[in-house]
XYZ file of C-alpha atoms in Angstrom:
664
model
C 65.270 25.279 -29.504
C 62.824 22.398 -29.091
C 59.999 22.444 -31.647
C 56.475 22.371 -30.215
C 54.849 18.975 -29.868
C 51.554 19.017 -31.789
C 50.134 16.353 -29.476
C 50.590 18.696 -26.513
C 48.950 21.727 -28.119
C 45.896 23.128 -26.349
C 42.672 21.674 -27.788
C 40.360 24.033 -29.635
C 37.278 25.529 -28.036
C 34.957 23.626 -30.360
C 36.585 20.355 -29.375
C 36.265 21.123 -25.679
C 32.604 22.046 -26.201
C 31.890 18.836 -28.110
C 33.571 16.742 -25.430
C 31.553 18.480 -22.724
C 28.222 18.167 -24.540
C 28.894 14.533 -25.392
C 30.157 13.548 -21.950
C 28.453 10.830 -19.954
C 28.502 12.981 -16.796
C 26.397 15.690 -18.437
C 23.920 13.174 -19.831
C 23.492 11.419 -16.465
C 23.053 14.761 -14.661
C 20.389 15.888 -17.120
C 18.580 12.557 -16.869
C 18.528 12.800 -13.070
C 17.000 16.289 -13.264
C 14.420 15.071 -15.776
C 13.570 12.170 -13.438
C 13.122 14.570 -10.503
C 10.922 16.808 -12.651
C 8.839 13.789 -13.659
C 8.339 12.904 -9.979
C 7.233 16.469 -9.220
C 4.879 16.440 -12.198
C 3.363 13.179 -10.942
C 2.942 14.166 -7.285
C 1.770 17.744 -7.938
C -1.342 18.014 -10.117
C -0.487 20.006 -13.207
C -2.292 22.724 -15.185
C -4.837 23.611 -12.505
C -6.055 27.210 -12.136
C -3.729 29.376 -10.073
C -6.548 30.085 -7.623
C -6.654 26.381 -6.684
C -2.926 26.344 -5.933
C -3.261 29.556 -3.910
C -5.929 27.974 -1.724
C -3.922 24.757 -1.354
C -0.466 26.139 -0.527
C -1.050 29.648 0.760
C 0.413 32.911 -0.576
C 4.098 32.230 0.259
C 4.542 28.715 -1.123
C 2.201 29.486 -3.994
C 4.599 32.192 -5.175
C 7.671 29.974 -4.645
C 6.220 27.076 -6.630
C 4.921 29.440 -9.312
C 8.334 31.074 -9.788
C 9.893 27.594 -10.088
C 7.352 26.652 -12.754
C 6.119 23.612 -10.801
C 2.473 24.083 -11.789
C 3.339 23.237 -15.400
C 6.623 21.342 -15.083
C 6.706 19.868 -18.558
C 6.324 23.275 -20.172
C 8.490 25.231 -17.743
C 11.337 27.174 -19.330
C 13.999 25.378 -17.289
C 12.556 21.974 -18.197
C 12.463 22.805 -21.911
C 16.094 24.002 -21.680
C 17.120 20.763 -19.979
C 15.342 18.745 -22.648
C 17.082 20.825 -25.307
C 20.507 20.202 -23.755
C 19.677 16.505 -23.467
C 18.809 16.405 -27.169
C 22.053 18.216 -28.019
C 24.125 15.992 -25.698
C 22.680 12.779 -27.117
C 23.050 14.050 -30.672
C 26.702 14.905 -30.034
C 27.266 11.361 -28.713
C 25.808 9.977 -31.934
C 27.879 12.434 -34.004
C 31.124 11.504 -32.263
C 30.674 7.727 -31.993
C 28.374 6.960 -34.909
C 30.974 7.009 -37.722
C 33.370 4.828 -35.732
C 30.684 2.275 -34.995
C 29.513 2.225 -38.601
C 33.111 1.546 -39.634
C 33.349 -1.264 -37.093
C 30.242 -2.807 -38.601
C 31.874 -2.841 -42.062
C 35.555 -3.475 -41.279
C 36.735 -7.041 -40.726
C 40.262 -5.956 -39.665
C 42.104 -8.406 -41.909
C 45.345 -6.504 -41.246
C 45.484 -7.549 -37.624
C 48.959 -8.374 -36.290
C 49.957 -11.633 -34.637
C 51.006 -9.722 -31.511
C 47.539 -8.270 -31.133
C 45.937 -11.685 -31.510
C 48.206 -13.214 -28.863
C 47.208 -10.463 -26.419
C 43.547 -11.421 -26.660
C 42.061 -13.390 -23.810
C 40.666 -16.005 -26.188
C 43.400 -17.338 -28.468
C 44.997 -20.639 -29.364
C 48.222 -21.230 -31.324
C 49.194 -24.633 -32.806
C 51.071 -26.264 -35.625
C 49.548 -28.784 -37.984
C 50.694 -30.960 -40.840
C 47.710 -29.789 -42.939
C 48.542 -27.235 -45.583
C 47.180 -23.637 -45.418
C 44.397 -24.159 -47.966
C 42.991 -27.086 -46.002
C 43.111 -25.198 -42.723
C 41.354 -22.177 -44.185
C 38.692 -24.285 -45.901
C 37.967 -26.120 -42.671
C 37.775 -22.876 -40.649
C 35.671 -21.097 -43.224
C 33.041 -23.858 -43.284
C 33.009 -24.002 -39.500
C 32.505 -20.265 -39.038
C 29.902 -19.929 -41.750
C 27.940 -22.776 -40.194
C 27.877 -20.734 -36.971
C 26.504 -17.635 -38.707
C 29.731 -15.691 -39.263
C 30.522 -13.552 -42.277
C 34.031 -14.293 -43.500
C 36.713 -12.241 -45.268
C 40.188 -13.439 -46.394
C 43.401 -11.564 -47.051
C 46.765 -12.816 -48.397
C 49.738 -10.918 -46.922
C 52.479 -12.885 -48.717
C 54.206 -14.523 -45.759
C 50.905 -15.220 -43.997
C 47.200 -15.249 -44.584
C 44.367 -13.866 -42.390
C 40.790 -15.098 -42.305
C 38.543 -12.634 -40.406
C 34.969 -13.462 -39.370
C 32.287 -11.362 -37.717
C 28.827 -12.021 -36.287
C 26.300 -9.721 -34.559
C 27.618 -6.521 -36.098
C 24.189 -4.885 -35.646
C 24.891 -4.748 -31.945
C 26.748 -1.518 -32.736
C 23.778 -0.289 -34.698
C 21.710 -0.864 -31.555
C 23.769 1.806 -29.788
C 22.934 4.278 -32.545
C 19.249 3.314 -32.600
C 19.007 3.695 -28.830
C 20.502 7.176 -28.780
C 18.672 8.354 -31.898
C 15.439 6.989 -30.419
C 16.002 9.060 -27.270
C 16.520 12.164 -29.415
C 13.360 11.464 -31.423
C 11.303 10.906 -28.236
C 12.569 14.140 -26.714
C 11.813 16.086 -29.880
C 8.307 14.589 -29.998
C 7.743 15.539 -26.371
C 8.897 19.094 -27.006
C 6.555 19.344 -29.994
C 3.631 18.533 -27.687
C 4.663 20.990 -24.973
C 3.540 24.584 -24.578
C 6.920 25.943 -25.614
C 5.452 27.588 -28.734
C 2.901 29.425 -26.609
C 5.501 30.421 -24.027
C 7.794 31.696 -26.734
C 4.915 33.731 -28.174
C 4.176 35.172 -24.722
C 7.858 35.922 -24.072
C 8.166 37.693 -27.438
C 5.022 39.728 -26.802
C 3.110 38.089 -29.654
C 0.524 36.626 -27.283
C -1.070 38.091 -24.146
C -2.528 36.028 -21.311
C -6.108 37.060 -20.547
C -6.843 37.205 -16.805
C -10.394 38.614 -16.835
C -13.507 36.455 -16.841
C -15.177 37.772 -19.989
C -17.290 36.131 -22.723
C -15.279 34.615 -25.548
C -16.595 37.255 -27.940
C -14.928 39.933 -25.805
C -11.502 38.273 -25.617
C -9.095 40.557 -27.533
C -7.209 39.388 -30.610
C -3.930 39.578 -28.661
C -5.133 36.657 -26.520
C -6.255 34.467 -29.421
C -4.299 31.763 -31.226
C -4.943 30.728 -34.792
C -4.916 27.206 -36.146
C -1.128 27.460 -36.666
C -0.516 26.104 -33.150
C 0.831 22.549 -33.732
C -0.306 21.124 -30.380
C -2.787 22.006 -27.675
C -4.881 20.609 -24.862
C -7.790 22.747 -23.741
C -11.325 22.655 -22.426
C -14.623 24.075 -23.526
C -18.116 23.858 -22.035
C -20.899 23.581 -24.616
C -24.581 23.737 -23.556
C -27.085 21.416 -25.155
C -28.096 22.590 -28.603
C -25.170 24.982 -28.968
C -21.833 24.945 -30.793
C -18.243 26.045 -30.250
C -15.125 26.336 -32.391
C -12.662 27.551 -29.749
C -10.806 26.173 -26.738
C -9.610 27.769 -23.529
C -5.955 26.947 -22.829
C -4.824 27.438 -19.232
C -1.621 29.507 -19.180
C 0.020 31.016 -16.085
C -2.638 32.866 -14.093
C -5.064 33.176 -16.985
C -5.947 31.700 -20.337
C -5.720 32.137 -24.081
C -8.311 31.234 -26.704
C -7.361 28.598 -29.275
C -9.205 28.717 -32.590
C -10.257 25.261 -33.806
C -10.340 24.262 -37.481
C -13.760 22.671 -36.945
C -17.028 23.248 -35.058
C -18.443 20.987 -32.327
C -22.199 20.939 -31.697
C -23.683 19.171 -28.649
C -27.071 17.829 -29.722
C -27.907 16.116 -26.430
C -26.211 15.527 -23.100
C -27.126 12.670 -20.760
C -25.899 11.906 -17.238
C -26.707 8.908 -15.038
C -26.228 8.851 -11.272
C -25.565 6.244 -8.619
C -27.949 6.037 -5.682
C -25.418 8.108 -3.727
C -25.812 10.942 -6.204
C -22.379 10.504 -7.740
C -22.344 10.563 -11.551
C -22.123 7.042 -12.957
C -21.870 7.828 -16.638
C -22.290 10.855 -18.855
C -22.202 11.155 -22.606
C -22.696 13.689 -25.363
C -24.208 13.287 -28.778
C -22.094 15.582 -30.936
C -21.783 16.727 -34.523
C -18.299 17.762 -35.688
C -18.076 19.740 -38.921
C -14.991 20.954 -40.790
C -15.977 23.852 -43.072
C -12.733 23.569 -45.083
C -13.302 20.005 -46.255
C -17.036 19.689 -45.647
C -16.427 16.616 -43.489
C -19.144 15.992 -40.877
C -19.123 13.307 -38.192
C -22.023 12.289 -35.909
C -20.926 10.370 -32.839
C -21.535 9.819 -29.120
C -18.668 10.649 -26.783
C -18.431 8.907 -23.417
C -15.886 8.853 -20.640
C -12.781 6.980 -21.882
C -14.329 6.737 -25.360
C -13.053 9.816 -27.234
C -13.762 10.829 -30.810
C -10.791 11.072 -33.165
C -11.372 13.734 -35.798
C -8.485 14.224 -38.226
C -5.846 13.974 -35.491
C -7.793 15.889 -32.832
C -9.143 13.805 -29.946
C -12.356 14.987 -28.289
C -12.819 13.652 -24.755
C -15.862 13.741 -22.492
C -14.146 15.319 -19.484
C -16.868 16.798 -17.279
C -20.287 18.356 -17.207
C -21.907 21.375 -15.642
C -24.583 23.946 -15.982
C -25.153 25.440 -19.395
C -27.077 28.553 -18.377
C -30.185 27.191 -16.669
C -33.135 29.587 -16.538
C -34.214 30.339 -12.955
C -37.122 32.121 -11.283
C -36.904 33.773 -7.851
C -38.884 35.708 -5.312
C -36.688 38.365 -3.756
C -37.737 39.018 -0.150
C -36.503 42.042 1.743
C -35.182 41.240 5.224
C -35.543 44.816 6.452
C -39.137 45.930 6.380
C -40.945 44.828 3.162
C -42.773 41.513 3.143
C -44.054 41.722 -0.435
C -41.613 39.844 -2.698
C -40.274 40.913 -6.062
C -40.489 38.391 -8.900
C -37.185 37.981 -10.706
C -35.826 35.856 -13.568
C -32.183 35.117 -14.289
C -29.830 32.613 -15.854
C -26.788 30.847 -14.510
C -23.566 32.821 -15.165
C -25.625 36.010 -15.414
C -24.862 39.226 -13.513
C -27.637 41.587 -12.441
C -27.958 44.886 -10.556
C -30.314 44.872 -7.561
C -31.685 47.864 -5.667
C -32.100 47.002 -1.982
C -32.933 48.989 1.150
C -29.264 48.683 2.075
C -27.952 50.053 -1.222
C -27.106 48.591 -4.611
C -25.960 44.984 -4.907
C -24.710 42.938 -7.855
C -26.187 39.470 -8.152
C -23.858 36.897 -9.764
C -25.516 33.522 -10.355
C -22.768 30.895 -10.393
C -24.364 27.457 -10.587
C -27.514 25.371 -10.444
C -27.589 21.782 -9.175
C -30.462 19.397 -9.679
C -29.288 16.903 -7.045
C -27.723 17.499 -3.633
C -27.080 14.153 -1.984
C -26.140 13.921 1.690
C -25.597 10.910 3.902
C -28.213 10.843 6.656
C -27.719 8.575 9.694
C -30.290 5.794 9.701
C -31.155 2.845 11.820
C -28.344 0.764 13.346
C -25.878 3.547 12.548
C -26.099 2.887 8.809
C -26.182 6.047 6.714
C -28.447 6.385 3.740
C -28.334 8.954 0.919
C -30.890 11.764 1.034
C -31.514 14.196 -1.799
C -31.961 17.793 -0.596
C -33.330 18.789 -3.970
C -32.309 21.502 -6.439
C -30.130 24.388 -5.299
C -28.686 27.592 -6.703
C -25.315 29.120 -5.844
C -24.808 32.860 -6.218
C -22.881 35.849 -4.922
C -24.115 39.221 -3.693
C -21.458 41.893 -4.167
C -21.625 45.354 -2.598
C -20.364 48.625 -4.046
C -16.892 48.049 -2.519
C -16.547 44.774 -4.443
C -16.908 42.582 -1.357
C -19.103 39.539 -1.791
C -20.633 36.694 0.153
C -21.431 33.393 -1.508
C -24.845 31.825 -0.928
C -26.477 28.495 -1.665
C -30.280 28.349 -1.476
C -32.466 25.256 -1.807
C -35.756 24.978 -3.632
C -37.575 22.629 -1.248
C -37.600 22.751 2.566
C -35.762 20.212 4.695
C -37.328 18.640 7.753
C -35.306 19.056 10.945
C -36.626 17.898 14.325
C -40.157 17.721 12.979
C -40.135 21.245 11.439
C -39.605 22.117 7.775
C -36.935 24.729 7.051
C -35.776 26.477 3.907
C -31.971 26.379 4.037
C -29.718 29.207 2.917
C -25.963 28.748 3.312
C -23.573 31.694 3.417
C -19.797 32.040 3.487
C -17.379 34.904 2.969
C -14.464 32.888 1.539
C -14.485 29.949 -0.910
C -12.382 27.690 1.333
C -14.650 28.105 4.364
C -17.707 25.945 5.144
C -21.210 27.302 4.753
C -23.143 28.665 7.755
C -26.855 27.981 7.309
C -29.853 30.187 7.970
C -32.930 28.082 8.766
C -36.156 29.776 7.652
C -39.178 27.826 8.985
C -41.886 27.054 6.466
C -45.253 28.639 7.217
C -48.697 27.011 7.153
C -48.840 27.315 3.358
C -45.400 25.721 2.995
C -43.679 28.966 2.016
C -41.663 31.688 3.682
C -44.365 34.369 3.676
C -45.209 34.184 7.404
C -41.556 34.368 8.407
C -41.075 37.414 6.197
C -44.182 39.012 7.755
C -42.632 38.427 11.167
C -39.306 39.949 10.017
C -41.133 42.948 8.519
C -43.059 43.490 11.743
C -39.821 43.510 13.726
C -38.621 46.432 11.572
C -41.933 48.290 11.611
C -41.892 51.356 13.893
C -45.702 51.352 14.022
C -45.793 47.698 15.079
C -43.118 48.100 17.751
C -44.822 51.215 19.120
C -48.119 49.347 19.332
C -46.661 46.299 21.069
C -44.421 48.238 23.438
C -47.309 50.607 24.347
C -49.639 47.698 25.097
C -47.002 45.985 27.219
C -46.243 49.248 29.098
C -49.936 49.786 29.911
C -50.257 46.226 31.195
C -47.171 46.725 33.323
C -48.533 49.957 34.852
C -51.860 48.294 35.481
C -50.086 45.516 37.376
C -48.226 48.185 39.363
C -51.382 50.222 40.048
C -50.092 53.346 38.243
C -52.433 53.650 35.298
C -52.294 57.434 35.127
C -48.557 57.946 35.348
C -47.783 59.233 31.820
C -44.064 59.735 32.466
C -43.594 56.200 33.739
C -45.658 54.839 30.845
C -43.475 56.624 28.303
C -40.309 55.408 29.989
C -41.430 51.773 30.116
C -42.669 51.934 26.510
C -39.352 53.364 25.349
C -37.382 50.656 27.158
C -39.481 47.837 25.678
C -39.246 49.317 22.176
C -35.474 49.677 22.542
C -35.112 46.023 23.528
C -37.157 44.922 20.516
C -35.146 47.180 18.201
C -31.867 45.829 19.580
C -33.075 42.315 18.830
C -34.168 43.273 15.306
C -30.808 44.891 14.602
C -28.449 42.438 16.282
C -30.353 39.492 17.729
C -29.808 38.081 21.204
C -26.160 39.103 21.012
C -27.041 42.809 20.790
C -29.427 42.542 23.757
C -26.832 40.829 25.965
C -24.143 43.306 24.888
C -26.427 46.198 25.876
C -26.835 44.683 29.340
C -23.079 44.381 29.748
C -22.556 48.010 28.775
C -25.331 49.535 30.916
C -25.561 47.350 34.018
C -22.925 46.790 36.726
C -21.252 43.373 36.607
C -22.860 42.117 39.862
C -26.356 42.774 38.486
C -25.869 41.685 34.848
C -27.320 38.205 35.241
C -30.472 39.485 36.921
C -30.830 42.271 34.350
C -30.263 39.884 31.433
C -33.032 37.569 32.685
C -35.357 40.532 32.971
C -34.483 41.813 29.497
C -35.045 38.381 27.955
C -38.424 38.036 29.645
C -39.461 41.426 28.289
C -38.043 40.508 24.852
C -39.881 37.191 24.668
C -43.125 38.881 25.710
C -42.587 41.566 23.074
C -41.805 38.998 20.362
C -44.949 37.114 21.299
C -46.934 40.311 21.052
C -45.533 41.097 17.621
C -46.254 37.523 16.471
C -49.865 37.704 17.660
C -50.362 40.829 15.544
C -48.834 39.022 12.534
C -51.270 36.143 13.053
C -54.147 38.608 13.378
C -53.258 40.052 9.963
C -53.767 36.535 8.574
C -57.094 36.184 10.426
C -55.712 33.905 13.126
C -57.052 35.104 16.483
C -56.693 31.852 18.391
C -53.190 30.451 17.724
C -52.862 26.683 17.622
C -49.954 24.595 18.849
C -48.676 24.483 15.275
C -48.607 28.282 15.235
C -46.597 28.367 18.444
C -44.214 25.715 17.116
C -43.558 28.033 14.188
C -42.930 30.877 16.632
C -40.375 28.817 18.553
C -38.580 27.980 15.295
C -38.733 31.510 13.859
C -37.286 33.450 16.810
C -33.766 31.879 16.627
C -33.705 32.528 12.871
C -34.709 36.154 13.418
C -31.897 36.454 15.955
C -29.216 35.469 13.405
C -30.640 37.459 10.485
C -28.141 40.302 11.118
C -25.331 37.783 10.536
C -26.766 36.717 7.169
C -24.788 39.438 5.395
C -27.467 40.378 2.867
C -30.499 42.666 2.965
C -32.531 40.254 0.824
C -33.367 36.571 0.626
C -33.587 34.952 -2.816
C -36.135 32.171 -2.822
C -35.756 29.805 -5.782
C -39.266 29.059 -7.074
C -38.854 27.454 -10.509
C -36.241 26.464 -13.056
C -35.510 25.090 -16.495
C -32.293 23.128 -16.373
C -29.855 23.413 -19.278
C -26.848 21.128 -19.024
C -23.466 21.618 -20.663
C -20.920 19.052 -21.774
C -17.358 19.724 -20.648
C -15.136 18.607 -23.521
C -11.366 18.352 -23.605
C -9.874 18.577 -27.079
C -6.256 17.679 -27.708
C -3.924 17.666 -30.668
C -0.609 15.914 -30.194
C 1.316 15.614 -33.480
C 4.369 14.625 -31.489
C 2.666 11.416 -30.395
C 3.531 9.684 -33.680
C 7.088 10.964 -33.401
C 7.285 9.576 -29.877
C 5.986 6.198 -31.060
C 8.639 6.078 -33.780
C 11.296 7.030 -31.242
C 10.030 4.409 -28.800
C 10.202 1.736 -31.509
C 13.753 2.790 -32.324
C 14.666 2.789 -28.631
C 13.239 -0.683 -28.011
C 14.878 -2.058 -31.134
C 18.211 -0.542 -30.128
C 17.969 -1.930 -26.593
C 17.155 -5.368 -27.997
C 20.177 -5.265 -30.298
C 22.450 -4.002 -27.518
C 21.415 -6.555 -24.884
C 20.499 -9.635 -26.912
C 22.976 -9.460 -29.789
C 26.712 -9.837 -29.168
C 29.258 -8.404 -31.577
C 31.784 -11.248 -32.028
C 34.987 -11.386 -34.074
C 37.107 -14.429 -34.954
C 40.517 -14.424 -36.667
C 42.513 -17.263 -38.193
C 46.142 -16.376 -38.979
C 48.111 -19.004 -40.932
C 51.804 -19.157 -41.800
C 53.471 -21.859 -43.980
C 56.082 -24.160 -42.411
C 59.099 -25.430 -44.199
C 57.865 -29.037 -44.116
C 54.552 -28.226 -45.796
C 52.614 -27.832 -42.590
C 50.962 -24.700 -41.178
C 51.376 -22.563 -38.077
C 47.841 -21.611 -36.949
C 46.883 -18.713 -34.626
C 43.166 -18.797 -33.759
C 41.730 -15.878 -31.701
C 38.420 -14.180 -30.958
C 36.727 -11.469 -28.948
C 33.221 -10.360 -27.947
C 31.895 -7.104 -26.590
C 29.546 -8.696 -24.000
C 28.478 -11.899 -22.277
C 32.018 -13.171 -21.869
C 31.036 -16.325 -19.974
C 28.918 -17.517 -22.863
C 31.665 -16.530 -25.313
C 34.153 -18.684 -23.339
C 31.999 -21.699 -24.086
C 31.380 -20.675 -27.686
C 35.070 -20.067 -28.443
C 35.962 -23.376 -26.838
C 33.518 -25.198 -29.111
C 34.926 -23.500 -32.214
C 38.491 -24.214 -31.157
C 37.800 -27.901 -30.478
C 35.861 -28.314 -33.708
C 38.673 -26.720 -35.735
C 41.721 -28.444 -34.276
C 40.106 -31.871 -33.821
C 40.367 -32.481 -37.586
C 43.827 -30.979 -38.049
C 46.725 -33.417 -37.601
C 49.428 -32.060 -35.287
């Protein structure tokens, strides 16, 4: 029976695993995936709110990209796993090859055989009359002059002189691979993997509701144990903060800071186009543990470094400006209600159309638009301060509005602008409210109130009906008078409830198709006469009995606005009357302890690459055997691990220098 051959035994599982983890194929595959992930992370903006991605990609692709973790590639679970495998693979390479390379750096291989030397590409064999001692002395001086370290060994029948130069080339391989491991570990330290692990283990809960920081539960808060973070916080002038908001998945978590940041003053400068040119914050940073306090000014690209935390000036916004309004009813009450609120505040409003929730979102001091000028050259125009808010009904549906403080002149008439939209990604549609003789909106609101007043409509429609009967010669026909009055009042009510569109739709529903154009012209004539009658009564209430051309210009501007009031989507109009602006500095605070680790790894990597590419590991051997006549048989050989063309020249120089002084 043939005994088993140990060399053919099946390798152990651990050996197979080490070979797989340390294989070049695995390392190259992982590096390719990391490169692809880096491209994705560069092309696709990272760490934005999920709502922004939803608007950009739509529901389907938003979900696909979210499930793949593409919104935070460098902290995605699959990316962290790949980085982990890359660290393990590179470490296994160092573990398997490091000892051998360290031995090669120390071993001069003085036991080399003559057969091995003759098989080398660079070798030369000669005989000389010079004795062994002279040959070795000559070779030793020559090699040492060229920077080689030399070792000698006497084997009895022959002697070997071994020389080596550039042994740290092998150390470059180790430095390169260890540097990669250190860089990867540093990068993982600065990732969100600690937070994701805490979320996966149920130790941390992502908060998805927009609530004040004081109401964020403890399960969504992180202590100062977190080794790395990058978050944002908005601090109004004169206020302080000691927390950050870290974006995570579709929500956020609150990071507790070991220090407090106070914004003493915030300053912003603008270009003529209205774009911000520079903004800076005067801050005071205080650490209660050590008592350290720093006063500094933070500007864009000029962060403050406080004990390893970098504080950047990232943005600016409103810090809770105090606003004053007049709330005008658009359905029957011309007397406004004075109201005060602050940005980010939420308030309950009682309107004639039910309860509404007012959510004030933002205040802007400047609104710059490009207005066409002479010769087709646009020039910037400031529309003045504006406020953005939402009005939400009892079903939770809301429209977003933007109202301006000062009127804008359009075609010679001043209008107060109020933009409205039902979805954030849609453009605003603007209601133009013409300014009255006193520069306000009071006359327009009187006109709107009159259009919803039953008494006013009855008065105007009755007067028009009597004039119509008088023209027809039927002054005493009560039935006809009532019918005409009812028709006129109905037309005016249709306009008040739905504008011109409702009037035209009524014609289409009640009149045969072949007579609709004629009927529509008649309806519009009656409507315009009724609107004029209502407007004259409004002027009479203000003591204007003889309207001027300016009054009629206002009438021409007000009627189209009254027609679209039903499309405004709100029962009230909020007129911004005064404000006290409070600005807030948007700060980004980061802590990256892995940055120093990455720098160390990068230095190791660069040093290793330099040693690998610019230092050649060269070995030279001189094998000498005594001849019977007192001479010496010399075998001179050498090898190099790179740059063979240059080594050809170098070995040739050594060979010529050695044998030129040895007599054949």
